[in-house]
mmCIF file of C-alpha atoms in Angstrom:
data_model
loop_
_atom_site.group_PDB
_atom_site.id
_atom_site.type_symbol
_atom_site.label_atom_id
_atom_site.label_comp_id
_atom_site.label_asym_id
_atom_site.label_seq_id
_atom_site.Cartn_x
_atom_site.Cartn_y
_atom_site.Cartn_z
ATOM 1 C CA UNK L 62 0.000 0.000 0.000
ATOM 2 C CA UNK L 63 1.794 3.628 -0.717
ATOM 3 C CA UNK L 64 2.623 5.887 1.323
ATOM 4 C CA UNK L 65 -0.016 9.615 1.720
ATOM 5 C CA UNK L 66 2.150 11.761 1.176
ATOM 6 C CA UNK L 67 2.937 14.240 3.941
ATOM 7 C CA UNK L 68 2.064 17.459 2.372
ATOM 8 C CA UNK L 69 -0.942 16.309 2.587
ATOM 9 C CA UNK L 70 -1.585 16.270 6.230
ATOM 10 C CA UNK L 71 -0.251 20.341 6.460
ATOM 11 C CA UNK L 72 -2.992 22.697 6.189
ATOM 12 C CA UNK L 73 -3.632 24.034 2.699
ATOM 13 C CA UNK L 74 -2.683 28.280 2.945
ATOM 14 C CA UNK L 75 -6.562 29.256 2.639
ATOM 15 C CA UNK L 76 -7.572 26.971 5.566
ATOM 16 C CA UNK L 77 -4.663 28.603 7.511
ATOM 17 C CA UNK L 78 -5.885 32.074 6.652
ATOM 18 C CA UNK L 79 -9.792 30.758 7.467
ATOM 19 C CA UNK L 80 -8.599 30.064 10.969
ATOM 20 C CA UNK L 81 -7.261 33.341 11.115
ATOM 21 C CA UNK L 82 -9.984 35.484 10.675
ATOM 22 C CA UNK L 83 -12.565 33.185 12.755
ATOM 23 C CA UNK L 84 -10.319 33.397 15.628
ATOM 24 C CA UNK L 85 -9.730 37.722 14.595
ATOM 25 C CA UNK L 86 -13.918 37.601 14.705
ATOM 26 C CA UNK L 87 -14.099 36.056 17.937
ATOM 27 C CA UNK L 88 -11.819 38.297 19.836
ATOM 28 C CA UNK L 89 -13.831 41.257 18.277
ATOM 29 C CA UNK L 90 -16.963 39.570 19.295
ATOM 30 C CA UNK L 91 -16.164 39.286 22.880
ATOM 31 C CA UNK L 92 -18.102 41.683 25.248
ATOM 32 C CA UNK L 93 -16.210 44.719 26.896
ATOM 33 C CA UNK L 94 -15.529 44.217 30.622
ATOM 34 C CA UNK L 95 -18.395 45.419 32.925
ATOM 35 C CA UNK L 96 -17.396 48.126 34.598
ATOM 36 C CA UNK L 97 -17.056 47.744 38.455
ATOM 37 C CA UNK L 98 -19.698 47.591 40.896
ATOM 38 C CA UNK L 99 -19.728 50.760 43.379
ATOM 39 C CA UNK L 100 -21.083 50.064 47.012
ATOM 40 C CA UNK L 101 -23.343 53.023 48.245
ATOM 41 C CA UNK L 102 -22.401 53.468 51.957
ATOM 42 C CA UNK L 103 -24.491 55.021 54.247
ATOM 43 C CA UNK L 104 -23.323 57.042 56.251
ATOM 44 C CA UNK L 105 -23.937 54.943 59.751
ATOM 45 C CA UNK L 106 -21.826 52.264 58.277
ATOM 46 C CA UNK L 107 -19.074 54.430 57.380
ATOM 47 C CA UNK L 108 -15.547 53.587 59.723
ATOM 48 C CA UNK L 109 -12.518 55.721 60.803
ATOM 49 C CA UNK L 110 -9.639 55.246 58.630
ATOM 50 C CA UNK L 111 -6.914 53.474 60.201
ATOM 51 C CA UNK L 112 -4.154 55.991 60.104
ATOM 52 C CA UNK L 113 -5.465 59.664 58.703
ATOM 53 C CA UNK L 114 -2.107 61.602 59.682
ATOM 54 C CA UNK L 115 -1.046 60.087 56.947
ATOM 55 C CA UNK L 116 -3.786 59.222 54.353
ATOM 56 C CA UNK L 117 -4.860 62.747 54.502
ATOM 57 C CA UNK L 118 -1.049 63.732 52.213
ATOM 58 C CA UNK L 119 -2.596 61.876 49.717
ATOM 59 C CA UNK L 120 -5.990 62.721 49.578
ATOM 60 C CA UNK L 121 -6.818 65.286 47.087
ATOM 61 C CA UNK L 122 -4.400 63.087 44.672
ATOM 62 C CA UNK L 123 -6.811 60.701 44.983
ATOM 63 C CA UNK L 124 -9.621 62.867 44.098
ATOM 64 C CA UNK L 125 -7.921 64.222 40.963
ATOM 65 C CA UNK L 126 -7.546 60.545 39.533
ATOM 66 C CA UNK L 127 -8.154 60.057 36.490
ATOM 67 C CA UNK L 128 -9.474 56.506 37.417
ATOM 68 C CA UNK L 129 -12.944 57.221 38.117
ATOM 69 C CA UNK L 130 -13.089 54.351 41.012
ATOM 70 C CA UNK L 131 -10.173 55.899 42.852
ATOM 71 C CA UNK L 132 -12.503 58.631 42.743
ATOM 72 C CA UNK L 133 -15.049 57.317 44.392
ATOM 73 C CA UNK L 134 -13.162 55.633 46.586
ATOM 74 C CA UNK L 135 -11.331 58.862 47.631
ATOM 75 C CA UNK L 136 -14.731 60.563 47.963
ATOM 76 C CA UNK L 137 -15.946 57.756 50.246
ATOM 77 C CA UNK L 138 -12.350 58.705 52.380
ATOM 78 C CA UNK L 139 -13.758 62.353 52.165
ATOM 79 C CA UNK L 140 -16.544 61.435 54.222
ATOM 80 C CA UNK L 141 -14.808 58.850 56.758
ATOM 81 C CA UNK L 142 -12.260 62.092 57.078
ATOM 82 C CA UNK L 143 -15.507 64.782 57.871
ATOM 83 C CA UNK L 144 -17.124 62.285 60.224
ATOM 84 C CA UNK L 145 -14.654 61.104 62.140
ATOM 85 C CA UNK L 146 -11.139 63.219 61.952
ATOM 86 C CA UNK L 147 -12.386 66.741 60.579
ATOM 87 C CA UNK L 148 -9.745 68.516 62.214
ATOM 88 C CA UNK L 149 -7.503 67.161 59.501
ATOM 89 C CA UNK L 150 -9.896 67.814 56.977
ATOM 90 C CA UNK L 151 -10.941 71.631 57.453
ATOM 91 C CA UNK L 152 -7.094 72.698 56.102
ATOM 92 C CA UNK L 153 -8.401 71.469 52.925
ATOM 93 C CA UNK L 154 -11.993 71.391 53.124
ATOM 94 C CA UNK L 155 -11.714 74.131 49.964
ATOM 95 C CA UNK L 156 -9.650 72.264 47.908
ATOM 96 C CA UNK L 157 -11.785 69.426 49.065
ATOM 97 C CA UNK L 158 -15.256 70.711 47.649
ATOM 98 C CA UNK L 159 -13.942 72.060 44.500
ATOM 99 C CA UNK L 160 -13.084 68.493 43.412
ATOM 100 C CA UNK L 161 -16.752 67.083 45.050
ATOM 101 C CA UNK L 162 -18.036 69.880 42.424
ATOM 102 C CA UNK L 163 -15.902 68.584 39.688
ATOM 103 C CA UNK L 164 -17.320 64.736 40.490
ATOM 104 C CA UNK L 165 -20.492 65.963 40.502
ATOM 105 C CA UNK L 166 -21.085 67.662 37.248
ATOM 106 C CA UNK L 167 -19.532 64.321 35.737
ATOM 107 C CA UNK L 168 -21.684 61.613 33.494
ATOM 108 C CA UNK L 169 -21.115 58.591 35.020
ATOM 109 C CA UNK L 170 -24.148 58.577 37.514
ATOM 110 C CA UNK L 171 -22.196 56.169 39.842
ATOM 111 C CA UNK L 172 -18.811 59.383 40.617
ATOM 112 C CA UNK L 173 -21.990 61.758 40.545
ATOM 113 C CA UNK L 174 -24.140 59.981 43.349
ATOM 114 C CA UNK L 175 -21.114 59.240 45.579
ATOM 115 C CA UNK L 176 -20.249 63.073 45.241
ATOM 116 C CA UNK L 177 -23.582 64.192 46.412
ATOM 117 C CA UNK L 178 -23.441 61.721 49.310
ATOM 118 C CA UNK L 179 -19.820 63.002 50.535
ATOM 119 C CA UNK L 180 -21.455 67.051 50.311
ATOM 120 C CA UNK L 181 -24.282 65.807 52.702
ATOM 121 C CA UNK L 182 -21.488 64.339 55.213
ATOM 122 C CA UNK L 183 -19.678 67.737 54.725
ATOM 123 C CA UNK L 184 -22.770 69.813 55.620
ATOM 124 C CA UNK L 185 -23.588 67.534 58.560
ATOM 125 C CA UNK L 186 -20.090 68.112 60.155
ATOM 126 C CA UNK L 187 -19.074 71.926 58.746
ATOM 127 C CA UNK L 188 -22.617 73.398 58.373
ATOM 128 C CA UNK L 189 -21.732 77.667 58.554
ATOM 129 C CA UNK L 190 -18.339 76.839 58.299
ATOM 130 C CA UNK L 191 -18.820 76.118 54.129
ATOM 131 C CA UNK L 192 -20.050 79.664 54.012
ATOM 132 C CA UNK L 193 -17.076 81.767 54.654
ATOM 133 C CA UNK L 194 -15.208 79.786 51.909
ATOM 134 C CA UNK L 195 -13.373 82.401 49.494
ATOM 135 C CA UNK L 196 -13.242 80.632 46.524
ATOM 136 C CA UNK L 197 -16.854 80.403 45.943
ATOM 137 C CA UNK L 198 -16.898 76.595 46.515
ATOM 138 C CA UNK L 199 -19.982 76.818 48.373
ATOM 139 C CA UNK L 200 -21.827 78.777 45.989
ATOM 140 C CA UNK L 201 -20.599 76.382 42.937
ATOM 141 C CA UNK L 202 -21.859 73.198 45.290
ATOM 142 C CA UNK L 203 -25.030 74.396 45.750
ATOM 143 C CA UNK L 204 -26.109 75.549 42.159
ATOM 144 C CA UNK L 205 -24.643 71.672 41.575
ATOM 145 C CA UNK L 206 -26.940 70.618 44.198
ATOM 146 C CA UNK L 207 -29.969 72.237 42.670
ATOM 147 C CA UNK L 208 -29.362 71.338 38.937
ATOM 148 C CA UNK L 209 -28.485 67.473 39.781
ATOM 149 C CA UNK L 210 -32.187 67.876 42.240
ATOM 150 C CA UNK L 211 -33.901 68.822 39.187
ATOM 151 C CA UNK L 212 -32.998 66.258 36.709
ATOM 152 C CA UNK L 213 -34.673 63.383 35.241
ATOM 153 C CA UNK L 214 -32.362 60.204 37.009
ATOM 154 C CA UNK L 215 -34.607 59.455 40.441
ATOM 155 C CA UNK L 216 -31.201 57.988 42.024
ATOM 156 C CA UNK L 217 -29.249 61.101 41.280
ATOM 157 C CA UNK L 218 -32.287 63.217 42.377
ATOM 158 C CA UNK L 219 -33.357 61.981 45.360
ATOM 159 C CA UNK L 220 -29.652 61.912 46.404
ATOM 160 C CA UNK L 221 -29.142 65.518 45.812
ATOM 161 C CA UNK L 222 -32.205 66.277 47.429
ATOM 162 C CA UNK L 223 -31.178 64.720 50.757
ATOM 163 C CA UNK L 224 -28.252 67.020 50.273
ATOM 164 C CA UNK L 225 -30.027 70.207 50.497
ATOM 165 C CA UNK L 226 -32.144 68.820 53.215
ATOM 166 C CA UNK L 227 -28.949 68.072 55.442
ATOM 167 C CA UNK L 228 -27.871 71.402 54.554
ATOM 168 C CA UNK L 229 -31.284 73.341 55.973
ATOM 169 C CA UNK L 230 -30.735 71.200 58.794
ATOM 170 C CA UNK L 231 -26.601 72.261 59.252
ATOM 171 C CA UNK L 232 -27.136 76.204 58.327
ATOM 172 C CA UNK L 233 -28.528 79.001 59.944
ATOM 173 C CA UNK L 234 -31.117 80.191 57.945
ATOM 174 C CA UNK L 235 -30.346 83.523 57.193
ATOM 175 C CA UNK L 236 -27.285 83.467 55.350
ATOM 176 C CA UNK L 237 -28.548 80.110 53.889
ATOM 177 C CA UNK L 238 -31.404 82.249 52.343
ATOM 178 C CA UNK L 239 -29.035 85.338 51.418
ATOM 179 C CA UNK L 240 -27.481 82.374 48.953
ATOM 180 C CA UNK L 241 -30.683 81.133 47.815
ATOM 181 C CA UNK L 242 -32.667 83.987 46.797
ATOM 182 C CA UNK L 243 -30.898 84.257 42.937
ATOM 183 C CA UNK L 244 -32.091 80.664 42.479
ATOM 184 C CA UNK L 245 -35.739 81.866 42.463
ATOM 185 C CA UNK L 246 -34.897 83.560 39.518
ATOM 186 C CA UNK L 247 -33.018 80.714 37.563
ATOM 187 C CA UNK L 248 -34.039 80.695 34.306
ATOM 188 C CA UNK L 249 -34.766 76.538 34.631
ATOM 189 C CA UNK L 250 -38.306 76.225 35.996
ATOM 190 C CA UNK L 251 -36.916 72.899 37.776
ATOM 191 C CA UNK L 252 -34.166 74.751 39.403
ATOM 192 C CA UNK L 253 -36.515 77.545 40.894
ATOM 193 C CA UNK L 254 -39.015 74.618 42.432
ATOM 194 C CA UNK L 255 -36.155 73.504 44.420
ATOM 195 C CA UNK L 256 -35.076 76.398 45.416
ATOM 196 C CA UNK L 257 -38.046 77.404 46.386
ATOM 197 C CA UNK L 258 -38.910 74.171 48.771
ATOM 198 C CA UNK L 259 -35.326 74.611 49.909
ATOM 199 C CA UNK L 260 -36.182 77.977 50.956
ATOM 200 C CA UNK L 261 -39.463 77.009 52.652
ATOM 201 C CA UNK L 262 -37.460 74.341 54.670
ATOM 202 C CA UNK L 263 -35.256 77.294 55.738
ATOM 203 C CA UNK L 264 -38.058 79.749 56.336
ATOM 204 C CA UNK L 265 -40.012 77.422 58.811
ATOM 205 C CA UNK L 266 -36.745 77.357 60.665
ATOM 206 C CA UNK L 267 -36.922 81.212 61.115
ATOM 207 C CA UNK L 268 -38.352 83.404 64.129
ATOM 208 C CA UNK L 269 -39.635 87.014 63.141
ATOM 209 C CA UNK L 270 -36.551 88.976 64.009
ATOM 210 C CA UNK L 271 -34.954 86.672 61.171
ATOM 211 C CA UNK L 272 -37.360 87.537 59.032
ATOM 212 C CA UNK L 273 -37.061 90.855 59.479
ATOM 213 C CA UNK L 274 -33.481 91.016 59.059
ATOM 214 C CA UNK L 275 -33.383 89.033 55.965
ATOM 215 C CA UNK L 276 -36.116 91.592 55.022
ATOM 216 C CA UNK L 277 -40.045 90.369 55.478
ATOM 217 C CA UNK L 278 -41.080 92.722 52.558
ATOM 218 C CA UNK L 279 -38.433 91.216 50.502
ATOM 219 C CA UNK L 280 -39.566 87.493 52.252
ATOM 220 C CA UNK L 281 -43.282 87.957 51.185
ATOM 221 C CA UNK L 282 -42.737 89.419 47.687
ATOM 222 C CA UNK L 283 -40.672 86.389 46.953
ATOM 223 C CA UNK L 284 -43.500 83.874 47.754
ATOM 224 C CA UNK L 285 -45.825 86.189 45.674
ATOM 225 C CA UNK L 286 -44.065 85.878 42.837
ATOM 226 C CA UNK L 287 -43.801 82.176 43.506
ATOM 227 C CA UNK L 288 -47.429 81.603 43.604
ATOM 228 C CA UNK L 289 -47.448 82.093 40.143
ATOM 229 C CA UNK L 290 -44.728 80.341 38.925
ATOM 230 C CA UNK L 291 -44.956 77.292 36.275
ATOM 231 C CA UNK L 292 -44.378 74.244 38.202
ATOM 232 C CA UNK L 293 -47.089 72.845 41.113
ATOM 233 C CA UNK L 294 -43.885 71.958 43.340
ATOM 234 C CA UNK L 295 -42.625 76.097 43.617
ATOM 235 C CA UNK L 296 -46.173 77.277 44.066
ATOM 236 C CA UNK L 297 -46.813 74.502 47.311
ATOM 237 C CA UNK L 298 -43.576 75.671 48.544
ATOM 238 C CA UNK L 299 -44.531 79.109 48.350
ATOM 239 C CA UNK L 300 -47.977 78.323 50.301
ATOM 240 C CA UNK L 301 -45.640 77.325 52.900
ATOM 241 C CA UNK L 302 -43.265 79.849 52.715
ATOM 242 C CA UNK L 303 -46.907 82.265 53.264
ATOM 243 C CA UNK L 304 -47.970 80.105 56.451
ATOM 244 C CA UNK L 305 -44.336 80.528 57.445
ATOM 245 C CA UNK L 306 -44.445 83.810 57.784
ATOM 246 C CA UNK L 307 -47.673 84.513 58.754
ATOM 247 C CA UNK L 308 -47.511 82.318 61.790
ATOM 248 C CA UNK L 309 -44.573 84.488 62.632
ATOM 249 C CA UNK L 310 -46.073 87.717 61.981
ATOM 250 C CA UNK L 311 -49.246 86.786 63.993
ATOM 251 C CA UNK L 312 -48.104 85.490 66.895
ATOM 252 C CA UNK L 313 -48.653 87.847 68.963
ATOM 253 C CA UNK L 314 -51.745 89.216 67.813
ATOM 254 C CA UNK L 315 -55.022 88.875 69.086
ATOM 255 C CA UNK L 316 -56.235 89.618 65.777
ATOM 256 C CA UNK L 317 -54.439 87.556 63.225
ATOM 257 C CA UNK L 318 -56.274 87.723 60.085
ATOM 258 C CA UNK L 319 -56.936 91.247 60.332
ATOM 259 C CA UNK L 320 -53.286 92.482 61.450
ATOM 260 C CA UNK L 321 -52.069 90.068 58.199
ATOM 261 C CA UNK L 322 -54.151 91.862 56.059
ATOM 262 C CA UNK L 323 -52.996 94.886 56.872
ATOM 263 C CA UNK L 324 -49.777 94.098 56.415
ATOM 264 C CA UNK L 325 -50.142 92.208 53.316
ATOM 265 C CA UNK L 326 -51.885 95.709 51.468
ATOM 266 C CA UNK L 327 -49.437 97.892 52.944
ATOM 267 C CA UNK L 328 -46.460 95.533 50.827
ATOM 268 C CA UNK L 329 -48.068 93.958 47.943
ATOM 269 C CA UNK L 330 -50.096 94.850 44.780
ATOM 270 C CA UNK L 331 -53.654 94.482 45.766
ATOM 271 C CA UNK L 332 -54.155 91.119 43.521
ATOM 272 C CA UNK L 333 -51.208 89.639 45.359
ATOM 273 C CA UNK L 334 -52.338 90.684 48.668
ATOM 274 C CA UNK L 335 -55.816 89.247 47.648
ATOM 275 C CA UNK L 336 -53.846 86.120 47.529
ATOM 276 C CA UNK L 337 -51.658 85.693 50.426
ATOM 277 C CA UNK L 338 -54.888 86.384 52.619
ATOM 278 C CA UNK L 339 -56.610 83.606 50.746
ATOM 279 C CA UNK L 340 -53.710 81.237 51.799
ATOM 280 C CA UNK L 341 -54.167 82.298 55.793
ATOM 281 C CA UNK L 342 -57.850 82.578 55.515
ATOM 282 C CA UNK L 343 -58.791 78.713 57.032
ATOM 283 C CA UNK L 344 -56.130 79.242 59.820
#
């Protein structure tokens, strides 16, 4: 019997290149890596770190990554720092919220929620201190705060507006509304609603004298302007921003309705007037 010859067993050149390409198609046809899973820690659950002396150097290095876990990561360190060793924080507690500004405005909902949760930390542990910054990272934070409020992801929403709840609770409320007054006039309808509720959370706070130093006139033309403003959730806040003030005013007063009345024609237009005695009429 002869012999196959052997250059017959060797692949023939267009079978070799056939392999080729099938095994070129099924590296481009595997899936991309999944990008990591980021824990969402509350804030109870949080723990000291170890040894801050020394991971406080290294810190804001970590929040300038450009790997956007080490981000989170060093914004979940930002919060472990303001709860439990803010001494060694408040030196760069500037610096600091610049970068939780810079996470925030970014795409990737994951850096952005983790920000927001590290600026409610920082209000819970700073409150008043955040306002004599003089780089304007408070003011940047909170416009932040407002815009990510108003958008359409519920996770990133409901996040930020925890944030500007722990902040009514953390502030005074005067200088907190001395910031928030522009916002009433933000040109995004969305932005002005929370504002506005953010404002009524402040106001409720408030006695008369700091009404009257913020400015009541001032105080009750806001919420007039308020009543009539596009969205449902700015004109409830500005009901309550009314009752507010009107429980306030009236406190002393043996005759409530009539002494807000008064008050109410003596500072408004007569159609808003008209209105903010409507609002106090069943109390």
């Amino acid at each position: 019997m002869a012999l196959k010859p052997i250059d017959n067993a060797l692949p023939q050149p267009q079978e070799t290149a056939k392999f080729g390409v099938n095994e070129e198609n099924k590296t481009a046809s595997l899936p991309p890596p999944a990008d990591p899973i980021i824990d969402y820690i509350s804030s109870e659950n949080l723990e000291p770190i170890l040894d801050p002396e020394s991971e406080i150097h290294g810190l804001v290095e970590g929040l300038d990554s450009k790997d956007w876990t080490k981000v989170c990561e060093s914004l979940n360190n930002v919060r472990r720092f303001a709860l439990y060793h803010s001494l060694l924080l408040l030196p760069i507690l500037e610096k600091v919220m610049l970068v939780v500004v810079k996470a925030m405005k970014n795409p990737r909902s994951a850096l952005c929620k983790t920000s927001i949760m590290a600026s409610s930390d920082i209000f819970k542990v700073f409150g008043d201190q955040l306002l004599d910054s003089t780089n304007n990272a408070f003011d940047n934070l909170l416009l932040q705060l407002l815009l990510k409020a108003s958008q359409d992801k519920r996770f990133v929403c409901e996040e930020a507006e925890k944030a500007l709840n722990a902040m009514v609770e953390s502030m005074t409320p005067l200088p907190l509304l001395n910031k928030l007054r522009s916002y009433v006039s933000h040109a995004n309808p969305r932005v002005r609603a929370k504002a506005a509720i953010t404002i009524s959370n402040s106001v409720s706070k408030m006695g008369l004298e700091g009404m009257n130093e913020f400015g009541l006139v001032s105080l009750v033309q806001m919420a007039a302007d308020l009543l009539n403003d596009r969205l449902p959730e700015a004109r409830e806040a500005a009901r309550n921003i009314v009752t507010s003030i009107y429980e306030a005013y009236t406190r002393n007063e043996e005759q409530k309705q009539e002494s807000w009345q008064n008050f109410c024609q003596s500072s408004l237009p007569p159609i808003h007037a008209q209105s903010m005695v409507k609002i106090t009429s069943s109390q």
